[in-house]
Structure formats: structure tokens, C-alpha cells
Coordinates of N, CA and C in Angstrom, one line a residue:
F51 N 112.2 97.6 83.4 CA 112.6 96.1 83.2 C 110.9 95.9 82.1
F52 N 109.9 96.2 82.7 CA 108.6 96.1 81.7 C 108.9 96.6 80.3
T53 N 109.3 97.7 80.1 CA 109.3 98.2 78.4 C 110.4 97.5 78.4
T54 N 111.5 96.9 78.5 CA 111.9 95.6 78.0 C 111.7 94.6 77.4
F55 N 111.2 94.5 78.5 CA 109.8 92.9 78.1 C 109.2 93.0 77.2
V56 N 108.7 94.0 76.7 CA 107.3 94.5 75.7 C 107.7 94.7 74.9
L57 N 109.2 95.5 74.5 CA 109.7 95.7 73.1 C 110.4 94.1 72.5
Q58 N 110.8 93.1 73.3 CA 111.2 92.0 73.0 C 109.9 91.1 72.4
A59 N 108.5 91.5 72.7 CA 107.7 90.6 72.7 C 107.1 90.0 71.4
Q60 N 106.7 89.0 71.3 CA 106.0 89.0 69.8 C 105.1 89.7 69.4
K61 N 103.9 90.2 70.3 CA 102.5 90.3 70.2 C 102.7 91.2 71.7
I62 N 102.0 92.2 71.5 CA 101.6 93.3 72.5 C 100.0 93.8 72.3
S63 N 99.2 93.6 73.4 CA 97.8 93.7 73.6 C 97.6 95.0 74.4
L64 N 96.2 95.2 74.2 CA 95.5 96.4 75.2 C 94.5 95.4 75.6
E65 N 94.1 95.8 77.1 CA 93.2 95.1 77.9 C 92.6 96.1 78.7
E66 N 91.5 95.9 78.4 CA 90.4 97.1 79.4 C 89.2 95.6 79.8
G67 N 88.3 95.9 80.9 CA 87.7 94.9 81.6 C 87.0 95.6 82.8
Y68 N 86.0 94.5 83.0 CA 85.3 94.7 84.4 C 86.0 93.7 85.4
I69 N 86.0 94.1 86.9 CA 86.6 93.5 87.8 C 85.7 93.3 89.0
S70 N 85.6 92.1 89.7 CA 85.0 92.4 90.8 C 85.3 91.3 92.2
P71 N 86.3 92.0 92.9 CA 87.0 91.1 93.5 C 86.2 91.4 94.9
K72 N 86.6 90.2 96.1 CA 85.6 90.7 97.6 C 86.5 89.7 98.4
Q73 N 86.5 90.8 99.6 CA 87.7 90.3 100.6 C 86.5 89.7 101.5
F74 N 87.1 88.9 102.0 CA 86.4 87.3 102.8 C 87.2 86.7 103.8
G75 N 86.6 86.3 105.2 CA 87.2 85.1 105.7 C 86.4 84.6 106.6
S76 N 86.6 83.5 107.7 CA 85.8 83.0 108.2 C 85.1 84.0 109.7
Q77 N 86.0 84.9 109.5 CA 85.9 85.5 110.9 C 85.5 87.1 110.5
F78 N 84.9 87.3 109.0 CA 85.0 88.7 108.8 C 83.7 88.5 107.8
S79 N 83.1 89.7 108.0 CA 81.7 89.7 106.7 C 82.3 89.9 105.4
T80 N 82.2 89.7 104.4 CA 82.6 89.7 102.9 C 82.1 91.0 102.5
T81 N 83.2 91.3 101.9 CA 83.0 93.2 101.1 C 83.0 93.0 100.2
Y82 N 82.4 93.3 99.2 CA 82.3 92.8 97.7 C 83.1 94.3 96.7
F83 N 83.8 93.9 95.6 CA 83.9 95.7 95.3 C 83.3 95.5 93.6
N84 N 83.3 96.4 92.9 CA 83.1 96.8 91.7 C 84.2 97.8 90.9
G85 N 84.6 97.3 89.8 CA 85.3 98.2 89.1 C 86.1 98.0 87.8
M86 N 87.3 98.6 87.6 CA 87.8 98.3 86.0 C 89.2 98.0 86.3
R87 N 89.6 97.8 84.9 CA 90.6 97.5 85.1 C 91.4 97.9 83.4
I88 N 92.6 98.2 83.5 CA 93.2 98.8 81.8 C 94.9 98.3 81.9
G89 N 95.3 97.9 80.9 CA 96.7 97.6 80.9 C 97.3 96.7 79.6
L90 N 98.4 97.0 79.8 CA 99.1 96.1 78.6 C 99.7 94.6 78.6
N91 N 99.6 93.9 77.9 CA 100.1 92.7 77.9 C 100.9 92.3 76.8
A92 N 102.2 91.5 77.1 CA 103.1 91.0 76.1 C 102.8 89.6 76.1
E93 N 102.7 89.0 74.5 CA 103.0 87.7 74.9 C 104.2 86.9 73.9
F94 N 104.8 86.2 74.6 CA 105.8 85.5 73.6 C 105.3 83.7 73.4
A95 N 105.7 83.7 72.1 CA 105.8 82.2 71.2 C 106.5 81.3 72.1
L96 N 105.6 79.9 72.3 CA 106.3 79.3 72.6 C 105.9 77.9 71.4
K97 N 106.4 76.7 72.4 CA 106.0 75.6 71.6 C 104.1 74.9 71.4
N98 N 104.0 74.2 70.0 CA 102.9 73.3 70.3 C 102.0 74.4 70.7
N99 N 101.4 75.9 70.5 CA 100.3 76.2 70.8 C 100.3 76.6 72.3
F100 N 101.3 76.8 72.8 CA 102.0 77.5 73.8 C 102.1 78.8 73.7
S101 N 102.3 79.6 75.0 CA 102.8 81.1 74.7 C 102.8 81.4 76.2
L102 N 103.7 82.5 76.6 CA 104.1 82.7 77.9 C 103.4 84.3 77.8
L103 N 102.5 84.8 78.8 CA 101.7 86.0 78.8 C 102.1 86.8 80.4
T104 N 102.3 87.8 79.7 CA 102.8 88.7 81.1 C 102.4 90.2 81.1
G105 N 102.5 90.9 81.5 CA 101.6 92.5 81.1 C 101.9 93.2 82.8
V106 N 101.3 94.5 82.6 CA 101.1 95.5 83.8 C 99.8 95.7 83.6
L107 N 98.5 95.6 85.0 CA 97.6 96.2 84.6 C 97.2 97.2 85.6
Y108 N 96.2 98.0 85.9 CA 95.9 98.7 86.9 C 94.3 98.7 87.2
N109 N 94.2 98.4 88.5 CA 92.9 98.2 88.6 C 92.6 99.4 89.8
L110 N 91.2 99.6 89.2 CA 90.2 100.8 90.2 C 88.5 100.0 90.5
V111 N 88.8 99.9 92.2 CA 87.4 99.6 92.4 C 86.8 100.1 93.7
Y112 N 85.1 100.0 93.7 CA 84.8 100.8 94.9 C 83.8 99.9 95.4
S113 N 83.6 99.9 97.1 CA 82.7 99.0 97.7 C 81.9 100.3 98.4
D114 N 80.3 99.4 98.6 CA 79.3 100.7 99.2 C 79.1 99.9 100.4
K115 N 79.4 99.4 101.6 CA 78.7 98.4 102.8 C 78.5 99.2 103.4
T116 N 77.2 98.6 104.1 CA 76.4 98.9 105.8 C 76.3 97.9 106.3
Q117 N 76.9 97.8 107.5 CA 76.6 96.5 108.6 C 75.4 97.3 109.1
Y118 N 74.3 96.6 109.5 CA 73.2 97.0 110.5 C 73.5 95.9 111.7
Y119 N 73.2 96.4 113.1 CA 73.4 96.1 114.3 C 71.9 96.1 115.0
T120 N 71.2 97.1 114.6 CA 69.8 97.0 114.8 C 69.1 98.1 113.9
S121 N 67.8 98.0 114.0 CA 67.4 98.8 113.1 C 68.0 100.4 113.0
L122 N 68.1 100.9 114.2 CA 68.8 102.4 114.6 C 70.0 102.3 114.7
D123 N 71.0 100.9 114.6 CA 72.2 101.3 114.7 C 72.8 100.6 113.0
S124 N 73.9 101.4 112.9 CA 74.8 100.9 111.5 C 75.4 101.5 111.0
V125 N 76.7 101.2 110.4 CA 78.0 101.5 109.9 C 78.1 101.6 108.5
N126 N 78.4 102.4 107.7 CA 78.6 102.4 106.5 C 79.8 102.6 106.2
Y127 N 80.7 101.6 105.3 CA 81.9 101.5 104.9 C 81.7 102.2 103.6
S128 N 82.8 103.5 103.1 CA 82.6 103.7 101.1 C 84.2 103.2 101.2
T129 N 84.9 102.5 100.4 CA 86.2 102.1 99.8 C 86.6 102.2 98.3
W130 N 87.7 103.0 98.3 CA 87.9 103.6 97.2 C 88.9 102.4 96.9
G131 N 89.2 101.5 96.0 CA 90.9 100.7 96.0 C 91.8 101.2 94.7
Q132 N 93.0 101.4 94.8 CA 93.6 101.1 93.5 C 94.7 100.0 93.7
A133 N 95.0 99.4 92.5 CA 96.3 98.3 92.3 C 96.6 98.3 91.3
I134 N 98.0 97.8 91.4 CA 98.8 97.1 90.1 C 98.7 95.8 90.2
Q135 N 98.7 95.1 88.7 CA 98.7 93.5 88.9 C 99.9 93.3 87.7
F136 N 100.4 92.2 88.1 CA 101.7 91.7 87.4 C 101.5 90.0 87.0
P137 N 100.7 89.8 85.7 CA 100.4 88.4 85.9 C 101.5 87.9 85.2
L138 N 102.0 86.5 85.4 CA 102.9 85.6 84.4 C 102.5 84.6 84.2
F139 N 101.4 84.2 83.1 CA 100.3 82.9 82.9 C 101.0 82.1 81.6
I140 N 100.7 80.8 81.6 CA 101.2 79.9 80.8 C 99.3 80.0 79.4
N141 N 99.7 80.4 78.2 CA 98.5 80.5 77.5 C 98.9 79.0 76.6
Y142 N 97.3 78.7 76.4 CA 97.1 77.2 75.3 C 95.9 77.8 74.3
S143 N 96.5 77.9 73.2 CA 95.7 78.3 72.4 C 95.1 77.1 71.2
L144 N 93.7 77.4 71.0 CA 93.3 76.3 70.3 C 92.7 76.7 68.8
P145 N 93.2 76.7 67.4 CA 92.9 77.2 66.5 C 91.2 76.6 65.8
V146 N 90.8 77.3 65.5 CA 89.5 76.3 64.5 C 89.4 77.1 63.2
S147 N 89.9 78.1 62.8 CA 90.2 78.3 61.5 C 91.4 79.6 61.5
K148 N 91.3 80.0 60.3 CA 92.5 80.8 60.2 C 92.4 82.4 61.4
N149 N 91.0 82.8 61.1 CA 90.6 84.4 62.2 C 90.1 83.6 63.4
F150 N 89.8 82.6 63.7 CA 89.2 82.5 65.4 C 89.9 81.5 65.8
K151 N 89.7 81.4 67.1 CA 90.5 80.2 68.3 C 89.8 80.3 69.4
F152 N 90.2 79.6 70.2 CA 89.8 79.4 71.4 C 91.3 79.7 72.0
Y153 N 91.4 79.8 73.5 CA 92.6 79.6 74.6 C 91.8 79.7 76.0
A154 N 93.2 79.4 76.3 CA 92.9 79.3 78.2 C 94.0 79.3 78.5
F155 N 94.3 80.3 79.7 CA 95.2 80.7 80.5 C 95.6 80.4 82.0
T156 N 96.3 80.1 82.8 CA 96.8 79.8 84.0 C 98.1 80.3 84.2
G157 N 98.0 80.6 85.8 CA 99.4 81.4 86.8 C 99.1 81.9 87.7
P158 N 100.3 82.4 88.1 CA 100.7 83.1 89.2 C 100.5 84.7 88.5
N159 N 99.9 85.3 89.6 CA 99.6 86.9 89.5 C 99.8 88.0 90.8
I160 N 100.6 88.6 90.7 CA 100.7 89.4 91.9 C 100.4 91.0 91.9
S161 N 99.4 91.1 92.9 CA 98.9 92.5 92.9 C 99.3 93.4 94.3
I162 N 99.9 94.4 93.6 CA 100.5 95.2 94.9 C 99.1 96.6 94.8
G163 N 98.9 96.6 96.0 CA 98.2 97.4 96.5 C 98.4 99.5 96.6
L164 N 98.4 99.9 95.8 CA 98.6 101.1 95.9 C 98.1 102.4 97.0
S165 N 96.7 102.5 97.4 CA 95.7 103.3 97.7 C 94.4 102.3 98.1
Q166 N 93.9 102.3 99.7 CA 92.7 101.7 99.9 C 91.8 102.9 100.6
Q167 N 91.6 103.5 100.3 CA 90.9 104.8 101.0 C 89.3 104.6 101.6
Q168 N 89.2 104.5 103.0 CA 88.1 104.3 103.2 C 86.9 105.2 104.3
R169 N 86.2 105.5 103.9 CA 85.2 106.3 104.5 C 84.4 105.7 105.2
I170 N 84.2 105.9 106.5 CA 83.5 105.3 107.6 C 82.0 106.3 108.1
S171 N 81.0 105.7 108.1 CA 79.9 106.8 108.6 C 79.3 105.9 110.0
A172 N 79.4 106.1 111.0 CA 78.6 105.6 111.7 C 77.4 106.1 112.9
F173 N 76.7 105.2 112.9 CA 75.2 105.9 113.6 C 75.1 105.0 114.8
L174 N 75.7 104.7 115.8 CA 75.2 103.9 116.5 C 74.8 104.6 118.1
T175 N 74.3 103.7 119.2 CA 74.1 104.4 120.5 C 75.0 104.1 121.1
D176 N 75.4 104.5 122.4 CA 76.7 104.6 123.1 C 76.4 103.0 123.2
D177 N 75.9 102.0 123.5 CA 76.2 101.0 124.0 C 76.8 100.0 122.8
Y178 N 76.2 100.2 121.4 CA 77.0 99.5 119.8 C 78.4 100.3 119.9
K179 N 78.3 101.5 120.3 CA 79.6 102.2 119.8 C 80.7 101.3 121.4
T180 N 80.6 101.1 122.2 CA 81.3 100.4 123.1 C 81.5 98.9 122.4
F181 N 80.3 98.4 121.8 CA 80.4 97.0 121.4 C 81.5 97.0 120.2
T182 N 81.1 98.0 119.2 CA 81.9 97.6 118.4 C 83.2 98.4 118.1
G183 N 83.3 99.2 119.3 CA 84.7 100.1 119.1 C 85.1 101.4 118.3
I184 N 83.8 101.7 117.6 CA 83.8 102.5 116.6 C 83.2 103.9 117.4
K185 N 84.0 105.0 117.2 CA 83.3 105.9 118.0 C 82.7 107.0 117.1
T186 N 83.2 107.2 116.0 CA 83.3 107.8 115.1 C 81.5 108.2 114.5
T187 N 80.7 109.4 114.5 CA 79.8 109.6 114.3 C 79.4 110.3 113.3
G188 N 80.4 110.6 112.4 CA 80.8 111.6 111.3 C 81.5 110.7 110.1
Y189 N 82.3 111.6 109.7 CA 82.9 110.8 108.5 C 84.2 110.6 108.8
A190 N 85.4 110.1 108.0 CA 86.7 109.8 108.9 C 87.3 109.2 107.6
N191 N 88.4 109.8 107.2 CA 89.0 109.5 105.8 C 90.1 108.3 106.1
N192 N 90.7 107.6 105.6 CA 91.9 106.5 105.7 C 92.5 106.1 105.2
D193 N 93.5 105.6 104.8 CA 94.0 104.4 104.1 C 94.5 103.3 105.0
L194 N 93.9 102.0 104.0 CA 94.0 100.9 104.9 C 95.5 100.4 105.0
Y195 N 96.1 100.8 103.9 CA 97.8 100.1 103.6 C 98.5 101.2 104.7
K196 N 98.4 102.2 104.8 CA 98.8 103.1 105.7 C 99.1 103.0 107.0
K197 N 97.5 102.8 107.2 CA 97.6 102.4 108.9 C 97.7 101.0 108.9
S198 N 98.1 100.3 108.3 CA 98.8 98.7 108.4 C 98.1 98.1 108.7
I199 N 96.3 98.3 108.0 CA 95.3 97.2 108.2 C 95.2 95.9 107.4
I200 N 95.8 96.4 106.4 CA 96.1 95.4 105.3 C 97.2 95.3 104.6
Q201 N 97.8 94.2 104.2 CA 99.0 94.1 103.1 C 98.4 94.3 102.1
R202 N 99.8 95.2 101.1 CA 99.2 95.4 100.1 C 99.9 94.6 99.1
I203 N 100.2 93.4 99.1 CA 101.0 92.3 98.3 C 100.1 91.2 98.5
N204 N 99.3 90.8 97.5 CA 98.3 89.9 97.3 C 98.7 88.8 96.3
F205 N 99.0 87.8 96.9 CA 99.5 86.5 96.1 C 98.5 85.6 95.3
Q206 N 98.0 85.7 93.9 CA 97.1 85.2 93.1 C 97.7 83.9 92.2
I207 N 96.7 82.8 92.5 CA 96.6 81.8 91.3 C 95.3 82.1 90.4
S208 N 95.8 82.9 89.0 CA 94.6 82.9 88.2 C 94.1 81.8 86.8
A209 N 93.0 81.9 86.6 CA 92.5 81.0 85.7 C 91.4 81.6 84.6
G210 N 91.6 81.3 83.4 CA 90.5 81.8 82.4 C 90.5 81.3 81.3
A211 N 89.8 82.0 80.5 CA 89.4 81.4 78.8 C 88.8 82.3 78.4
G212 N 89.0 82.3 77.0 CA 88.3 83.1 76.1 C 88.6 82.8 74.6
M213 N 88.0 83.4 73.6 CA 87.8 83.6 72.5 C 88.7 84.6 71.4
Q214 N 89.2 84.2 70.5 CA 89.7 85.3 69.6 C 89.5 85.2 68.0
F215 N 89.0 86.5 67.8 CA 88.7 86.7 66.1 C 89.6 87.7 65.9
K216 N 90.5 87.6 65.0 CA 91.4 88.1 64.5 C 92.3 88.8 65.5
N217 N 92.3 89.9 65.6 CA 92.6 91.4 66.5 C 92.0 91.0 67.9
Y218 N 90.9 90.7 68.2 CA 89.9 91.2 69.4 C 89.6 89.6 70.2
K219 N 89.5 89.9 71.4 CA 89.5 88.8 72.4 C 88.6 88.9 73.3
L220 N 88.1 88.1 73.3 CA 87.0 88.0 74.4 C 87.0 87.2 75.7
Q221 N 87.4 87.6 76.8 CA 87.9 86.5 78.3 C 87.6 86.8 79.6
G222 N 87.8 85.5 80.4 CA 87.1 85.8 81.8 C 87.9 84.8 82.3
G223 N 87.8 85.3 83.3 CA 88.2 84.5 84.6 C 88.3 84.6 86.2
Y224 N 89.1 84.3 86.8 CA 89.2 84.1 88.7 C 90.5 84.6 88.9
D225 N 90.7 85.2 89.8 CA 91.6 85.3 90.4 C 91.7 84.7 91.8
F226 N 92.4 83.9 92.2 CA 92.0 82.9 93.4 C 93.3 83.6 94.5
G227 N 92.9 84.7 95.7 CA 93.7 84.7 96.5 C 94.8 83.8 97.3
I228 N 96.0 83.6 97.8 CA 96.5 82.7 98.0 C 96.8 82.7 99.8
N229 N 97.6 84.2 100.1 CA 98.2 84.7 101.4 C 96.8 85.6 101.8
S230 N 97.0 85.8 103.1 CA 96.1 86.5 103.8 C 96.6 87.8 103.6
I231 N 95.6 88.7 103.8 CA 95.8 90.1 103.9 C 95.8 90.8 105.3
N232 N 94.8 90.3 105.9 CA 95.2 90.9 107.5 C 96.2 90.7 108.0
K233 N 96.8 92.6 108.4 CA 97.9 93.0 109.1 C 97.9 93.1 110.0
I234 N 96.2 93.1 111.0 CA 96.5 93.2 112.3 C 96.7 92.4 113.1
D235 N 95.9 90.9 112.4 CA 96.0 90.0 113.6 C 96.1 88.7 112.5
T236 N 97.5 88.0 112.2 CA 97.3 86.8 111.6 C 97.0 85.8 111.6
N237 N 96.2 85.8 112.8 CA 95.9 84.4 112.9 C 94.2 84.5 112.3
K238 N 93.7 85.6 112.3 CA 92.1 85.9 111.3 C 92.5 86.1 109.8
L239 N 91.9 84.9 109.2 CA 92.6 84.8 107.5 C 91.4 85.8 107.1
L240 N 91.9 86.8 106.3 CA 91.6 87.5 105.3 C 91.9 87.3 104.1
H241 N 91.1 86.9 102.8 CA 91.5 86.7 101.6 C 90.9 87.9 100.4
Q242 N 91.4 87.8 99.4 CA 91.3 88.8 98.4 C 91.4 87.6 97.4
S243 N 89.7 87.6 96.6 CA 89.6 87.1 95.0 C 88.6 87.8 94.4
G244 N 88.6 87.2 93.3 CA 87.7 88.0 92.3 C 87.2 87.4 90.8
W245 N 86.8 87.6 90.6 CA 86.3 87.5 89.0 C 86.3 88.3 88.2
F246 N 86.7 88.0 86.8 CA 87.0 89.3 85.8 C 86.7 88.6 84.5
V247 N 86.6 90.2 83.5 CA 86.0 89.7 82.1 C 86.0 90.7 81.2
S248 N 87.5 90.6 80.3 CA 87.9 91.6 79.4 C 87.9 91.5 78.0
L249 N 87.9 92.4 77.5 CA 87.7 92.8 75.8 C 89.1 93.2 75.5
V250 N 90.1 92.6 74.7 CA 91.6 92.8 74.7 C 92.0 93.2 73.1
Y251 N 92.4 93.8 72.9 CA 92.8 93.9 71.6 C 94.4 94.0 70.9
Q252 N 94.9 93.3 70.3 CA 96.3 92.8 70.2 C 97.0 93.3 68.6
F253 N 97.4 94.2 69.0 CA 98.2 94.7 67.8 C 99.0 93.9 66.7

């Protein structure tokens, strides 16, 4: 379906950039990720400088987080995540000259998690093992999706802006997570949002 969509598009572009998502909630400590995205975009011209922008983007992120309970008790979480994003944006362009323009975009964005492997290294006394429920004293590898800890589907509303010179674009924006990705307890909301900056080449 996407291949057919791309072949019918007026403009095709290659996007590569930096992303910084975070998982957060009122009853959770925030987990920050850093990573990269790469993918293809397809743009369909509408009227009055508006266009429809869609595509497919591969995201790879990493987080290294240590939670301290005392100076001697701590748990380290090392997490690698992979996801595919499918944006559907309305784009508005403001030409300044023949080769230069500004633009802004917004719309829904669906992120589908492929894997989120987490390695836990816990250094806890017996009292804190009971308090936290974490018994691991070495390393344990697990996929948070396969263990039904978090949801694979993350619905987002994205907004951003950028500038274009000839075939090159520099843009940035923010993905606002809508649904809770907490699969263990739906009463405890856990959201994933984050900002991004990308360099785009339009063919």
C-alpha cells in the first residue's frame, strides 16, 4: 500500500534525524531516550500552498537510567527500542523566493513498537528487594512488548515547522502522545511523547 502511495506522489523525500522521546506519567519516573530516525516521505499537492504529507519512518532509541533508593541501593535500566512511524500531516508552505520557503505541518502520527529490550541491573539489599519487588542481582533481558508491560501502538498528534532551500529541508517538531501505553494497569497513565529535528532531501 505504501509503495503504491509513493509511486503516485508528486514529491518523494528522504528524511534522517535525531529524536528524543520520553515515557512519563504522574505515578512514574520519567525515562528519557535518545536516538535516530530514517525513512521516506511522500507529498501530495493540494490547493493554496497546502499539501498532504505521509511516509514511513524507522526509529531506533536508547535509554540508560539509574534509580537510586539509597547510596547503596540502586537499579539500572538499559533500554533499546525500535518502532515504525506512519505520519499523516497537513503541510502549509510560505514561499519567500524561487528557491527558499518556510513551512509548517501538523496531524496524526501512529507509532508501532517493534521491540523494546530492557536490561536490568539491580544492586539492592534484602529490604529494598522486598520494597521494590525486584529480585535480580545480575542482568536480565526482556522485551517490554512481548511481556505485555507496555502497548505497541502509540497514537500521537505532531506539530512542527521548517525551512527549505532548493531540495534541502531542515525541520523540527514535537510528537504529543495521546493514549496511555501502560498495559499492566490502565488506571496508571503512561504516555510517550518527544521532540525531533530532521534533515530532509527532496528528490
